[in-house]
Amino acid sequence: MAQTFLITLPDDLEQALNAQAERLNKSPEEVVLQVLSQQLTTSSQTNFIQQTDTDPLLGLIGSLSVDIPDLAENHDYYIGQALYQELRGVE
């Protein structure tokens, strides 16, 4: 369902919007919708990229090939077993 918004633009922004609309041969409303749509789409992609930038391990997802079929479900168990063996000096 479409939603109607009423916004007040400063004069300089209104002039820039009207100039852009004229250059694109579109209505100011169409330009606002296009810019808003691009911004929101880019914003969600940027959030994912920023999320992977802040967590370096996210970049590793899917990059490893192992012969342990339940590694994702039981990784804590396997890490615990490896630490236990390391602490006991077992190889």
mmCIF file of C-alpha atoms in Angstrom:
data_model
loop_
_atom_site.group_PDB
_atom_site.id
_atom_site.type_symbol
_atom_site.label_atom_id
_atom_site.label_comp_id
_atom_site.label_asym_id
_atom_site.label_seq_id
_atom_site.Cartn_x
_atom_site.Cartn_y
_atom_site.Cartn_z
ATOM 1 C CA MET A 1 0.000 0.000 0.000
ATOM 2 C CA ALA A 2 1.353 3.426 -0.945
ATOM 3 C CA GLN A 3 2.018 6.009 1.738
ATOM 4 C CA THR A 4 1.898 9.769 1.192
ATOM 5 C CA PHE A 5 4.480 11.972 2.908
ATOM 6 C CA LEU A 6 4.522 15.738 3.188
ATOM 7 C CA ILE A 7 8.001 17.205 3.577
ATOM 8 C CA THR A 8 9.319 20.743 3.743
ATOM 9 C CA LEU A 9 12.509 21.333 1.776
ATOM 10 C CA PRO A 10 14.924 24.208 2.245
ATOM 11 C CA ASP A 11 15.055 26.503 -0.779
ATOM 12 C CA ASP A 12 18.462 25.291 -1.972
ATOM 13 C CA LEU A 13 17.412 21.644 -1.805
ATOM 14 C CA GLU A 14 14.175 22.385 -3.639
ATOM 15 C CA GLN A 15 16.109 24.156 -6.395
ATOM 16 C CA ALA A 16 18.527 21.238 -6.705
ATOM 17 C CA LEU A 17 15.634 18.768 -6.814
ATOM 18 C CA ASN A 18 13.803 20.722 -9.489
ATOM 19 C CA ALA A 19 16.988 21.090 -11.553
ATOM 20 C CA GLN A 20 17.689 17.347 -11.319
ATOM 21 C CA ALA A 21 14.100 16.518 -12.241
ATOM 22 C CA GLU A 22 14.316 18.787 -15.277
ATOM 23 C CA ARG A 23 17.642 17.232 -16.370
ATOM 24 C CA LEU A 24 16.149 13.742 -16.088
ATOM 25 C CA ASN A 25 12.837 14.797 -17.629
ATOM 26 C CA LYS A 26 11.022 13.465 -14.568
ATOM 27 C CA SER A 27 8.773 14.948 -11.941
ATOM 28 C CA PRO A 28 10.361 15.972 -8.627
ATOM 29 C CA GLU A 29 8.326 13.218 -6.957
ATOM 30 C CA GLU A 30 9.840 10.588 -9.273
ATOM 31 C CA VAL A 31 13.343 11.850 -8.515
ATOM 32 C CA VAL A 32 12.699 11.709 -4.759
ATOM 33 C CA LEU A 33 11.388 8.137 -5.068
ATOM 34 C CA GLN A 34 14.386 7.107 -7.160
ATOM 35 C CA VAL A 35 16.925 8.660 -4.790
ATOM 36 C CA LEU A 36 15.189 7.272 -1.720
ATOM 37 C CA SER A 37 14.985 3.807 -3.235
ATOM 38 C CA GLN A 38 18.672 3.854 -4.189
ATOM 39 C CA GLN A 39 19.680 5.127 -0.765
ATOM 40 C CA LEU A 40 17.719 2.492 1.118
ATOM 41 C CA THR A 41 18.970 -0.327 -1.113
ATOM 42 C CA THR A 42 22.561 0.887 -0.845
ATOM 43 C CA SER A 43 22.134 1.410 2.882
ATOM 44 C CA SER A 44 21.114 -2.199 3.510
ATOM 45 C CA GLN A 45 24.035 -3.445 1.406
ATOM 46 C CA THR A 46 26.396 -1.088 3.228
ATOM 47 C CA ASN A 47 25.141 -2.358 6.599
ATOM 48 C CA PHE A 48 26.044 -5.917 5.572
ATOM 49 C CA ILE A 49 29.460 -4.794 4.330
ATOM 50 C CA GLN A 50 30.081 -2.824 7.542
ATOM 51 C CA GLN A 51 29.018 -5.853 9.552
ATOM 52 C CA THR A 52 31.565 -8.036 7.756
ATOM 53 C CA ASP A 53 34.181 -5.298 8.168
ATOM 54 C CA THR A 54 33.706 -5.272 11.941
ATOM 55 C CA ASP A 55 33.748 -9.064 12.299
ATOM 56 C CA PRO A 56 36.700 -10.516 10.416
ATOM 57 C CA LEU A 57 35.429 -14.073 10.914
ATOM 58 C CA LEU A 58 32.292 -13.449 8.845
ATOM 59 C CA GLY A 59 34.473 -13.329 5.759
ATOM 60 C CA LEU A 60 35.503 -16.932 6.405
ATOM 61 C CA ILE A 61 31.969 -18.327 6.212
ATOM 62 C CA GLY A 62 31.853 -20.891 3.447
ATOM 63 C CA SER A 63 35.564 -20.655 2.696
ATOM 64 C CA LEU A 64 36.643 -23.882 4.421
ATOM 65 C CA SER A 65 36.224 -27.420 3.220
ATOM 66 C CA VAL A 66 36.414 -30.114 5.910
ATOM 67 C CA ASP A 67 35.445 -33.747 6.245
ATOM 68 C CA ILE A 68 33.455 -33.214 9.447
ATOM 69 C CA PRO A 69 29.772 -33.109 8.449
ATOM 70 C CA ASP A 70 28.493 -31.772 11.793
ATOM 71 C CA LEU A 71 31.175 -29.119 12.352
ATOM 72 C CA ALA A 72 28.731 -26.212 12.294
ATOM 73 C CA GLU A 73 26.454 -27.812 14.886
ATOM 74 C CA ASN A 74 29.191 -29.179 17.165
ATOM 75 C CA HIS A 75 32.092 -26.767 16.736
ATOM 76 C CA ASP A 76 32.137 -25.966 20.468
ATOM 77 C CA TYR A 77 32.546 -29.657 21.265
ATOM 78 C CA TYR A 78 35.398 -30.044 18.788
ATOM 79 C CA ILE A 79 37.173 -26.934 20.075
ATOM 80 C CA GLY A 80 36.764 -28.186 23.629
ATOM 81 C CA GLN A 81 38.175 -31.595 22.731
ATOM 82 C CA ALA A 82 41.166 -30.014 20.985
ATOM 83 C CA LEU A 83 41.873 -27.763 23.972
ATOM 84 C CA TYR A 84 41.518 -30.666 26.390
ATOM 85 C CA GLN A 85 43.954 -32.755 24.381
ATOM 86 C CA GLU A 86 46.364 -29.844 24.095
ATOM 87 C CA LEU A 87 46.305 -29.237 27.844
ATOM 88 C CA ARG A 88 46.906 -32.933 28.520
ATOM 89 C CA GLY A 89 49.750 -33.040 25.996
ATOM 90 C CA VAL A 90 48.000 -35.559 23.754
ATOM 91 C CA GLU A 91 48.503 -35.274 20.020
#
